[in-house]
Amino acid sequence: MKKVGVAILGLGVVGGGTYQILTEHREFYQRTQGVDIEVESVLELNRERALALGVPEEKIASNIAEIVSDPDVNIVVEVIGGVDAAREFVLAALNAGKTVVTSNKELFCKYSHELERAAKRQNAGLYFEASCVGGVPIIRTLLDGVQANNISSMMGIINGTTNYILTKMTQEGSSYEESLKEAQRLGYAEADPTADVEGYDAAYKLSILSSLAFHTKVPFGKIFREGISGITQENIADGKELGYVLKLLAIGKQSESGIEVRVHPTFVRVGHPLASVNDSFNAVFLTGDAVGDIMLYGRGAGALPTGSAIVSDIIYAATHSENKYSTFKNTANADKDTKFVTDFKSAYYLRLTVEDKAGFLAKIATVFGKHNISIAHLVQRSAQEDGKVPIVLVTHETHELAVRSAVAKLNAMEGVGHVDTVLRVVM
Ligand code: HSE
């Protein structure tokens, strides 16, 4: 039987899950995949943690050089996270001809061109299913499941931390701050939650997924990004009344006008398949020209779900003689022929606080009219203690830049009021 040796760099949550799956399923893979996969070594500074997981003392390496020079190691799994050391270790493994499996979305988003070049030079594999949406096999779906299609759109809830926070705000009426604290207590959000709540994590994943879906490099810098830290309980309550739930959506679209990529909190109509994806679950909704709509749903993080993606990559690499690389020209920057749409179209929700005086609503309506923004729905709430009134409105589909310009104009109009929130709406 074919024997494959694996080294795991980092035995944190995901590395530990990967070790557990590989050791517990070794005989199962021999029987079902016809391959004997053995963990040959691990690189983990915390020896106690490695020993507690059951790693034999002699398999704990002291440095990366020991691993990349070991002829029994065929596949190196990088699950240490961060960019600098991970990049150095992954390049060392690829340059030594080892196949690499990584869960590192930031590394892959920023350096996939460099890593892929090194892999191709050595005819080594480079696999990254675990970098996006944890246990949900979205990368394999894009590379090996829907490649018959021209994909026009991809919409996903691809960050579990923010989905947990927004679900809690929606179902329990708690504030953003309370919900974030609870997410931190449960280990979903980190002590510094910026990467998740400000949409960086989702944007790294969207860069990888949209490059694969649209067959052209979509760099991180081309993605419009807005996080959820400014969301209030009033916004959530307005949405409920209007028939929407709020989700941090990653949206990628491809049309004759170009590629549109954005991550932002979005009101999704109740009844849309993504509206019922709650708690820390993730989902991706794809539309292909032949297959139509497809939705993948599951756990986007955690030891075993992410370990599942890593071990599936290991098995893929171990059972295929040819490696599969990107289906686009993988360069540092976007191809000069790729057009990106910045003035995208959407419907919008706006919450304003205005003076409660005759003629003020007309002034506001005039600004929208001048920007060719058509209002679909408008509600005036009860007056606040200071006498001002909140106004909630939803527009018909319009242009992003028209909305930004109208908002700037309204906020510059002395004494009229202020636009507190602008959110995009998916009907
Ligand atoms: N922090 C991510 C999330 C998981 O909350 O979905 C890893 O990408």
CSV table of C-alpha atoms and ligand atoms in Angstrom, one decimal:
chain,number,residue,atom,x,y,z
A,1,MET,CA,0.0,0.0,0.0
A,2,LYS,CA,1.2,3.5,-0.8
A,3,LYS,CA,2.7,5.2,2.3
A,4,VAL,CA,2.5,8.9,2.8
A,5,GLY,CA,4.3,10.8,5.6
A,6,VAL,CA,2.8,14.0,7.0
A,7,ALA,CA,4.3,16.7,9.2
A,8,ILE,CA,2.1,19.2,11.0
A,9,LEU,CA,3.4,22.7,11.7
A,10,GLY,CA,1.5,24.0,14.8
A,11,LEU,CA,-0.7,22.0,17.1
A,12,GLY,CA,-3.2,24.7,18.1
A,13,VAL,CA,-6.9,24.2,17.7
A,14,VAL,CA,-6.8,23.2,14.0
A,15,GLY,CA,-3.5,21.3,14.2
A,16,GLY,CA,-4.8,19.3,17.1
A,17,GLY,CA,-8.0,18.5,15.2
A,18,THR,CA,-5.9,17.4,12.2
A,19,TYR,CA,-3.7,15.2,14.3
A,20,GLN,CA,-6.7,13.6,15.9
A,21,ILE,CA,-8.5,12.9,12.6
A,22,LEU,CA,-5.4,11.5,11.0
A,23,THR,CA,-4.5,9.1,13.9
A,24,GLU,CA,-8.1,8.0,14.6
A,25,HIS,CA,-8.9,7.4,10.9
A,26,ARG,CA,-5.7,5.8,9.8
A,27,GLU,CA,-7.1,2.3,9.2
A,28,PHE,CA,-10.3,3.8,7.7
A,29,TYR,CA,-8.2,5.6,5.0
A,30,GLN,CA,-6.2,2.4,4.4
A,31,ARG,CA,-9.4,0.6,3.7
A,32,THR,CA,-11.3,3.3,1.8
A,33,GLN,CA,-8.6,5.3,0.1
A,34,GLY,CA,-5.9,2.6,-0.3
A,35,VAL,CA,-3.3,4.8,1.3
A,36,ASP,CA,-1.5,4.6,4.6
A,37,ILE,CA,-1.1,8.2,6.0
A,38,GLU,CA,1.1,8.5,9.0
A,39,VAL,CA,2.0,11.6,11.0
A,40,GLU,CA,5.8,11.5,10.9
A,41,SER,CA,6.6,14.7,12.8
A,42,VAL,CA,5.1,17.8,14.3
A,43,LEU,CA,6.6,21.3,14.9
A,44,GLU,CA,5.2,22.7,18.2
A,45,LEU,CA,7.1,24.9,20.6
A,46,ASN,CA,4.8,23.9,23.4
A,47,ARG,CA,6.0,20.2,23.9
A,48,GLU,CA,3.5,19.6,26.7
A,49,ARG,CA,0.6,20.3,24.3
A,50,ALA,CA,2.0,17.9,21.7
A,51,LEU,CA,2.5,15.2,24.4
A,52,ALA,CA,-1.0,15.8,25.8
A,53,LEU,CA,-2.4,15.1,22.3
A,54,GLY,CA,-0.5,11.8,22.3
A,55,VAL,CA,2.3,12.7,19.9
A,56,PRO,CA,5.3,10.4,20.7
A,57,GLU,CA,8.3,12.3,22.0
A,58,GLU,CA,10.5,11.3,19.1
A,59,LYS,CA,8.1,12.8,16.6
A,60,ILE,CA,8.4,16.3,18.0
A,61,ALA,CA,10.8,18.2,15.7
A,62,SER,CA,13.0,21.0,17.0
A,63,ASN,CA,13.0,23.1,13.8
A,64,ILE,CA,11.7,23.4,10.2
A,65,ALA,CA,15.0,22.3,8.7
A,66,GLU,CA,14.6,18.9,10.4
A,67,ILE,CA,11.2,18.5,8.7
A,68,VAL,CA,12.0,19.6,5.2
A,69,SER,CA,15.1,17.4,5.1
A,70,ASP,CA,13.2,14.3,6.3
A,71,PRO,CA,12.7,12.0,3.3
A,72,ASP,CA,9.8,10.3,5.1
A,73,VAL,CA,7.8,13.5,5.0
A,74,ASN,CA,5.8,13.9,1.8
A,75,ILE,CA,3.2,16.5,2.9
A,76,VAL,CA,3.7,19.5,5.2
A,77,VAL,CA,0.6,20.9,6.9
A,78,GLU,CA,0.9,24.6,7.8
A,79,VAL,CA,-1.6,25.6,10.6
A,80,ILE,CA,0.5,28.1,12.6
A,81,GLY,CA,-1.3,31.1,11.2
A,82,GLY,CA,0.2,34.6,10.8
A,83,VAL,CA,2.1,35.5,7.7
A,84,ASP,CA,5.9,35.9,8.3
A,85,ALA,CA,7.0,32.6,9.8
A,86,ALA,CA,4.3,30.7,7.9
A,87,ARG,CA,5.5,32.1,4.6
A,88,GLU,CA,9.1,31.2,5.4
A,89,PHE,CA,8.2,27.6,6.5
A,90,VAL,CA,5.8,27.0,3.5
A,91,LEU,CA,8.4,28.2,1.0
A,92,ALA,CA,11.1,26.0,2.7
A,93,ALA,CA,8.8,23.0,2.4
A,94,LEU,CA,7.9,23.7,-1.3
A,95,ASN,CA,11.5,24.4,-2.2
A,96,ALA,CA,12.4,21.0,-0.8
A,97,GLY,CA,9.7,19.4,-3.0
A,98,LYS,CA,7.2,18.7,-0.3
A,99,THR,CA,3.5,19.2,-1.0
A,100,VAL,CA,1.9,21.8,1.3
A,101,VAL,CA,-1.6,21.9,2.8
A,102,THR,CA,-2.5,25.2,4.5
A,103,SER,CA,-5.4,26.7,6.3
A,104,ASN,CA,-3.8,30.2,6.2
A,105,LYS,CA,-6.2,32.6,4.4
A,106,GLU,CA,-4.1,35.7,4.9
A,107,LEU,CA,-0.9,34.0,3.7
A,108,PHE,CA,-2.7,32.5,0.7
A,109,CYS,CA,-4.6,35.7,-0.2
A,110,LYS,CA,-1.4,37.8,-0.1
A,111,TYR,CA,1.2,35.3,-1.4
A,112,SER,CA,-0.5,32.6,-3.4
A,113,HIS,CA,1.3,33.8,-6.6
A,114,GLU,CA,4.7,33.3,-4.9
A,115,LEU,CA,3.8,30.0,-3.2
A,116,GLU,CA,2.3,28.6,-6.4
A,117,ARG,CA,5.4,29.5,-8.4
A,118,ALA,CA,7.6,27.6,-5.9
A,119,ALA,CA,5.2,24.6,-5.9
A,120,LYS,CA,5.2,24.4,-9.8
A,121,ARG,CA,9.0,24.7,-9.9
A,122,GLN,CA,9.3,21.6,-7.7
A,123,ASN,CA,6.2,19.8,-9.1
A,124,ALA,CA,4.9,19.9,-5.5
A,125,GLY,CA,1.2,20.2,-4.6
A,126,LEU,CA,-0.3,23.3,-2.9
A,127,TYR,CA,-3.7,22.8,-1.3
A,128,PHE,CA,-5.8,25.3,0.7
A,129,GLU,CA,-9.3,24.0,1.2
A,130,ALA,CA,-9.2,24.9,4.9
A,131,SER,CA,-8.3,28.5,4.2
A,132,CYS,CA,-11.9,29.4,3.3
A,133,VAL,CA,-15.1,28.5,5.1
A,134,GLY,CA,-13.6,25.7,7.3
A,135,GLY,CA,-15.2,22.3,6.8
A,136,VAL,CA,-17.4,23.5,3.8
A,137,PRO,CA,-15.7,22.2,0.6
A,138,ILE,CA,-16.1,25.4,-1.4
A,139,ILE,CA,-12.6,25.3,-2.9
A,140,ARG,CA,-13.0,21.7,-4.2
A,141,THR,CA,-16.5,22.7,-5.5
A,142,LEU,CA,-15.0,25.6,-7.5
A,143,LEU,CA,-12.0,23.6,-8.8
A,144,ASP,CA,-13.6,20.2,-9.3
A,145,GLY,CA,-17.4,20.4,-9.0
A,146,VAL,CA,-18.7,23.4,-10.9
A,147,GLN,CA,-15.9,24.0,-13.4
A,148,ALA,CA,-18.3,23.4,-16.2
A,149,ASN,CA,-19.9,26.7,-15.4
A,150,ASN,CA,-19.4,30.4,-16.0
A,151,ILE,CA,-20.1,31.6,-12.5
A,152,SER,CA,-21.9,34.9,-12.4
A,153,SER,CA,-22.4,35.4,-8.7
A,154,MET,CA,-21.3,34.2,-5.3
A,155,MET,CA,-22.8,35.4,-2.0
A,156,GLY,CA,-21.7,34.0,1.3
A,157,ILE,CA,-21.7,34.2,5.0
A,158,ILE,CA,-18.1,33.3,5.4
A,159,ASN,CA,-17.2,34.5,8.8
A,160,GLY,CA,-18.7,32.7,11.8
A,161,THR,CA,-17.8,35.2,14.5
A,162,THR,CA,-19.8,38.0,12.9
A,163,ASN,CA,-22.7,35.7,12.1
A,164,TYR,CA,-22.8,34.6,15.7
A,165,ILE,CA,-22.8,38.3,16.9
A,166,LEU,CA,-25.5,39.4,14.4
A,167,THR,CA,-27.7,36.3,15.2
A,168,LYS,CA,-27.5,37.1,19.0
A,169,MET,CA,-28.4,40.8,18.3
A,170,THR,CA,-31.3,39.6,16.2
A,171,GLN,CA,-32.7,36.8,18.4
A,172,GLU,CA,-32.0,38.1,21.8
A,173,GLY,CA,-32.1,41.9,21.3
A,174,SER,CA,-28.7,42.3,22.8
A,175,SER,CA,-26.3,45.2,21.9
A,176,TYR,CA,-23.3,44.8,19.7
A,177,GLU,CA,-20.9,45.1,22.7
A,178,GLU,CA,-22.7,42.4,24.8
A,179,SER,CA,-22.9,40.0,21.8
A,180,LEU,CA,-19.2,40.5,21.1
A,181,LYS,CA,-18.3,39.8,24.7
A,182,GLU,CA,-20.3,36.6,24.6
A,183,ALA,CA,-18.6,35.6,21.3
A,184,GLN,CA,-15.2,36.2,23.0
A,185,ARG,CA,-16.3,34.1,26.1
A,186,LEU,CA,-17.2,31.2,23.8
A,187,GLY,CA,-13.9,31.4,21.9
A,188,TYR,CA,-15.4,32.5,18.6
A,189,ALA,CA,-14.0,36.0,18.7
A,190,GLU,CA,-10.4,36.8,19.6
A,191,ALA,CA,-9.3,39.2,22.3
A,192,ASP,CA,-8.6,41.7,19.5
A,193,PRO,CA,-11.6,41.0,17.3
A,194,THR,CA,-10.7,43.5,14.5
A,195,ALA,CA,-9.9,40.9,11.8
A,196,ASP,CA,-13.4,39.3,12.1
A,197,VAL,CA,-15.7,42.2,13.0
A,198,GLU,CA,-14.1,44.7,10.5
A,199,GLY,CA,-14.5,42.2,7.6
A,200,TYR,CA,-10.7,41.5,6.9
A,201,ASP,CA,-11.1,37.7,7.4
A,202,ALA,CA,-14.1,37.6,5.1
A,203,ALA,CA,-12.3,39.8,2.5
A,204,TYR,CA,-9.2,37.5,2.5
A,205,LYS,CA,-11.5,34.6,1.8
A,206,LEU,CA,-13.5,36.5,-0.8
A,207,SER,CA,-10.2,37.4,-2.6
A,208,ILE,CA,-9.3,33.6,-2.8
A,209,LEU,CA,-12.8,32.4,-3.7
A,210,SER,CA,-13.6,35.1,-6.4
A,211,SER,CA,-10.2,34.6,-8.0
A,212,LEU,CA,-11.1,30.9,-8.4
A,213,ALA,CA,-14.7,31.5,-9.4
A,214,PHE,CA,-14.0,34.2,-12.0
A,215,HIS,CA,-10.7,32.8,-13.3
A,216,THR,CA,-8.7,36.0,-12.8
A,217,LYS,CA,-6.7,37.4,-9.9
A,218,VAL,CA,-8.9,39.4,-7.5
A,219,PRO,CA,-6.5,41.1,-5.1
A,220,PHE,CA,-7.5,41.9,-1.5
A,221,GLY,CA,-7.1,45.6,-2.3
A,222,LYS,CA,-9.9,45.5,-4.9
A,223,ILE,CA,-12.5,44.4,-2.3
A,224,PHE,CA,-14.8,47.0,-0.8
A,225,ARG,CA,-14.9,46.3,2.9
A,226,GLU,CA,-17.0,47.5,5.8
A,227,GLY,CA,-17.4,45.7,9.2
A,228,ILE,CA,-20.2,45.3,11.7
A,229,SER,CA,-18.9,47.3,14.7
A,230,GLY,CA,-21.2,50.3,14.0
A,231,ILE,CA,-24.4,48.2,13.9
A,232,THR,CA,-27.0,49.2,16.5
A,233,GLN,CA,-30.0,47.4,18.0
A,234,GLU,CA,-32.2,50.1,16.2
A,235,ASN,CA,-30.8,48.9,12.9
A,236,ILE,CA,-31.6,45.3,13.7
A,237,ALA,CA,-35.2,46.2,14.9
A,238,ASP,CA,-35.8,48.3,11.8
A,239,GLY,CA,-34.8,45.3,9.6
A,240,LYS,CA,-37.2,43.0,11.5
A,241,GLU,CA,-40.1,45.4,10.9
A,242,LEU,CA,-39.2,45.6,7.2
A,243,GLY,CA,-38.8,41.8,6.8
A,244,TYR,CA,-35.0,41.7,6.7
A,245,VAL,CA,-32.2,40.0,8.7
A,246,LEU,CA,-28.8,41.5,8.9
A,247,LYS,CA,-25.8,39.4,7.7
A,248,LEU,CA,-22.1,40.2,7.0
A,249,LEU,CA,-22.2,39.1,3.3
A,250,ALA,CA,-19.2,38.6,1.0
A,251,ILE,CA,-20.5,39.3,-2.5
A,252,GLY,CA,-18.7,38.5,-5.8
A,253,LYS,CA,-20.3,39.2,-9.2
A,254,GLN,CA,-19.0,38.9,-12.7
A,255,SER,CA,-20.7,40.5,-15.7
A,256,GLU,CA,-19.9,42.3,-18.9
A,257,SER,CA,-19.2,45.5,-16.8
A,258,GLY,CA,-16.5,43.7,-14.9
A,259,ILE,CA,-16.0,42.1,-11.5
A,260,GLU,CA,-17.6,43.4,-8.3
A,261,VAL,CA,-16.3,42.3,-4.9
A,262,ARG,CA,-17.5,43.5,-1.6
A,263,VAL,CA,-17.9,42.6,2.1
A,264,HIS,CA,-20.4,44.5,4.2
A,265,PRO,CA,-23.3,44.1,6.6
A,266,THR,CA,-26.3,43.5,4.4
A,267,PHE,CA,-30.1,43.3,5.0
A,268,VAL,CA,-31.3,40.0,3.4
A,269,ARG,CA,-35.0,39.5,2.9
A,270,VAL,CA,-36.5,36.9,5.2
A,271,GLY,CA,-37.1,33.8,3.0
A,272,HIS,CA,-33.7,34.2,1.1
A,273,PRO,CA,-31.7,30.9,1.7
A,274,LEU,CA,-29.0,32.9,3.4
A,275,ALA,CA,-31.4,34.5,5.9
A,276,SER,CA,-31.7,31.3,7.9
A,277,VAL,CA,-28.0,30.7,8.3
A,278,ASN,CA,-27.5,31.4,12.0
A,279,ASP,CA,-25.1,31.3,14.9
A,280,SER,CA,-21.5,30.5,13.8
A,281,PHE,CA,-22.6,28.6,10.7
A,282,ASN,CA,-21.4,29.6,7.3
A,283,ALA,CA,-22.9,29.2,3.8
A,284,VAL,CA,-22.0,30.1,0.2
A,285,PHE,CA,-24.7,30.6,-2.5
A,286,LEU,CA,-23.3,30.3,-6.0
A,287,THR,CA,-25.0,30.8,-9.4
A,288,GLY,CA,-23.5,29.1,-12.5
A,289,ASP,CA,-24.8,29.4,-16.1
A,290,ALA,CA,-25.4,25.7,-16.4
A,291,VAL,CA,-26.1,24.5,-12.9
A,292,GLY,CA,-28.2,27.4,-11.7
A,293,ASP,CA,-28.1,28.0,-7.9
A,294,ILE,CA,-26.2,25.9,-5.4
A,295,MET,CA,-25.8,26.5,-1.7
A,296,LEU,CA,-23.2,24.9,0.6
A,297,TYR,CA,-23.7,25.2,4.3
A,298,GLY,CA,-21.7,24.1,7.3
A,299,ARG,CA,-19.2,24.9,10.0
A,300,GLY,CA,-16.6,27.5,9.0
A,301,ALA,CA,-14.3,27.1,11.9
A,302,GLY,CA,-13.3,24.7,14.7
A,303,ALA,CA,-10.8,21.9,15.3
A,304,LEU,CA,-12.6,19.0,13.5
A,305,PRO,CA,-14.5,20.9,10.7
A,306,THR,CA,-11.3,22.7,9.6
A,307,GLY,CA,-9.3,19.5,10.3
A,308,SER,CA,-11.8,17.7,7.9
A,309,ALA,CA,-10.8,20.2,5.1
A,310,ILE,CA,-7.1,19.7,5.8
A,311,VAL,CA,-7.2,15.9,5.9
A,312,SER,CA,-9.4,15.8,2.7
A,313,ASP,CA,-6.6,17.9,1.0
A,314,ILE,CA,-4.0,15.4,2.3
A,315,ILE,CA,-6.0,12.5,0.9
A,316,TYR,CA,-6.5,14.3,-2.4
A,317,ALA,CA,-2.8,15.0,-2.7
A,318,ALA,CA,-2.0,11.4,-1.7
A,319,THR,CA,-4.3,9.8,-4.2
A,320,HIS,CA,-3.7,12.0,-7.3
A,321,SER,CA,-0.5,11.8,-9.4
A,322,GLU,CA,-1.0,15.2,-11.0
A,323,ASN,CA,-1.3,18.4,-8.9
A,324,LYS,CA,-4.0,20.9,-9.5
A,325,TYR,CA,-3.1,24.6,-9.5
A,326,SER,CA,-5.1,27.8,-10.0
A,327,THR,CA,-7.2,28.2,-13.1
A,328,PHE,CA,-6.1,31.8,-13.6
A,329,LYS,CA,-2.9,33.7,-14.1
A,330,ASN,CA,-1.7,33.8,-10.5
A,331,THR,CA,0.2,37.1,-10.2
A,332,ALA,CA,0.6,39.5,-7.3
A,333,ASN,CA,-1.7,42.1,-8.9
A,334,ALA,CA,-4.8,42.0,-11.0
A,335,ASP,CA,-4.4,41.3,-14.7
A,336,LYS,CA,-4.5,44.6,-16.6
A,337,ASP,CA,-7.5,43.4,-18.7
A,338,THR,CA,-9.7,42.7,-15.6
A,339,LYS,CA,-12.2,45.5,-15.0
A,340,PHE,CA,-13.5,46.1,-11.5
A,341,VAL,CA,-16.9,47.7,-10.8
A,342,THR,CA,-16.8,50.2,-8.0
A,343,ASP,CA,-20.1,52.0,-8.7
A,344,PHE,CA,-22.1,48.8,-8.0
A,345,LYS,CA,-25.9,48.6,-7.9
A,346,SER,CA,-27.9,47.8,-4.7
A,347,ALA,CA,-31.0,48.8,-2.8
A,348,TYR,CA,-30.2,50.7,0.4
A,349,TYR,CA,-31.5,51.2,4.0
A,350,LEU,CA,-30.8,54.6,5.5
A,351,ARG,CA,-31.5,55.8,9.1
A,352,LEU,CA,-31.5,59.5,9.6
A,353,THR,CA,-32.1,61.8,12.6
A,354,VAL,CA,-33.8,65.0,11.4
A,355,GLU,CA,-35.3,68.2,12.9
A,356,ASP,CA,-39.1,67.8,13.3
A,357,LYS,CA,-40.1,70.9,11.4
A,358,ALA,CA,-42.4,71.6,8.4
A,359,GLY,CA,-40.6,71.2,5.1
A,360,PHE,CA,-37.6,69.2,6.3
A,361,LEU,CA,-38.9,65.9,4.8
A,362,ALA,CA,-39.3,67.7,1.5
A,363,LYS,CA,-35.7,69.0,1.7
A,364,ILE,CA,-34.5,65.4,2.2
A,365,ALA,CA,-36.7,64.0,-0.6
A,366,THR,CA,-35.3,66.7,-2.9
A,367,VAL,CA,-31.7,65.5,-2.3
A,368,PHE,CA,-32.7,61.9,-3.1
A,369,GLY,CA,-34.6,63.1,-6.2
A,370,LYS,CA,-31.7,65.1,-7.5
A,371,HIS,CA,-29.5,62.0,-7.2
A,372,ASN,CA,-32.1,59.9,-9.1
A,373,ILE,CA,-32.6,57.7,-6.0
A,374,SER,CA,-36.1,56.4,-5.8
A,375,ILE,CA,-37.5,55.7,-2.3
A,376,ALA,CA,-39.4,52.4,-1.9
A,377,HIS,CA,-40.4,52.8,1.8
A,378,LEU,CA,-40.2,55.5,4.4
A,379,VAL,CA,-41.2,55.4,8.1
A,380,GLN,CA,-41.0,58.3,10.6
A,381,ARG,CA,-40.4,57.1,14.2
A,382,SER,CA,-41.6,58.8,17.4
A,383,ALA,CA,-39.7,62.0,18.4
A,384,GLN,CA,-36.6,61.6,20.6
A,385,GLU,CA,-36.2,63.6,23.9
A,386,ASP,CA,-34.3,66.3,22.0
A,387,GLY,CA,-37.3,66.8,19.7
A,388,LYS,CA,-35.5,65.3,16.7
A,389,VAL,CA,-37.1,62.3,14.8
A,390,PRO,CA,-35.5,59.2,13.4
A,391,ILE,CA,-36.5,58.5,9.8
A,392,VAL,CA,-36.0,55.0,8.2
A,393,LEU,CA,-36.0,54.6,4.5
A,394,VAL,CA,-35.3,51.9,1.9
A,395,THR,CA,-34.5,52.8,-1.7
A,396,HIS,CA,-35.2,50.9,-4.9
A,397,GLU,CA,-32.1,49.6,-6.6
A,398,THR,CA,-29.7,52.5,-7.3
A,399,HIS,CA,-26.0,53.2,-7.6
A,400,GLU,CA,-23.4,53.2,-4.7
A,401,LEU,CA,-21.8,56.5,-5.7
A,402,ALA,CA,-25.2,58.2,-6.0
A,403,VAL,CA,-26.0,57.2,-2.4
A,404,ARG,CA,-22.6,58.3,-1.1
A,405,SER,CA,-23.0,61.6,-2.8
A,406,ALA,CA,-26.6,62.1,-1.5
A,407,VAL,CA,-25.4,61.2,2.1
A,408,ALA,CA,-22.5,63.7,1.9
A,409,LYS,CA,-25.0,66.4,0.7
A,410,LEU,CA,-27.5,65.7,3.5
A,411,ASN,CA,-24.8,65.7,6.2
A,412,ALA,CA,-23.5,69.0,4.9
A,413,MET,CA,-27.0,70.7,5.0
A,414,GLU,CA,-26.9,72.9,8.1
A,415,GLY,CA,-29.6,72.2,10.7
A,416,VAL,CA,-31.5,69.5,8.6
A,417,GLY,CA,-30.2,66.4,10.3
A,418,HIS,CA,-27.7,63.6,10.0
A,419,VAL,CA,-27.5,60.2,8.2
A,420,ASP,CA,-26.6,57.7,11.0
A,421,THR,CA,-26.5,54.4,9.1
A,422,VAL,CA,-26.3,53.3,5.5
A,423,LEU,CA,-26.7,49.6,4.8
A,424,ARG,CA,-27.0,47.7,1.5
A,425,VAL,CA,-30.1,45.5,1.0
A,426,VAL,CA,-30.4,42.2,-1.0
A,427,MET,CA,-34.0,41.7,-2.1
B,1,HSE,N1,-12.4,33.6,12.5
B,1,HSE,C1,-13.0,32.9,11.4
B,1,HSE,C2,-14.5,33.0,11.6
B,1,HSE,C3,-12.7,31.5,11.3
B,1,HSE,O1,-15.0,33.6,12.5
B,1,HSE,O2,-15.2,32.5,10.7
B,1,HSE,C4,-11.4,31.2,10.6
B,1,HSE,O3,-11.4,31.8,9.3
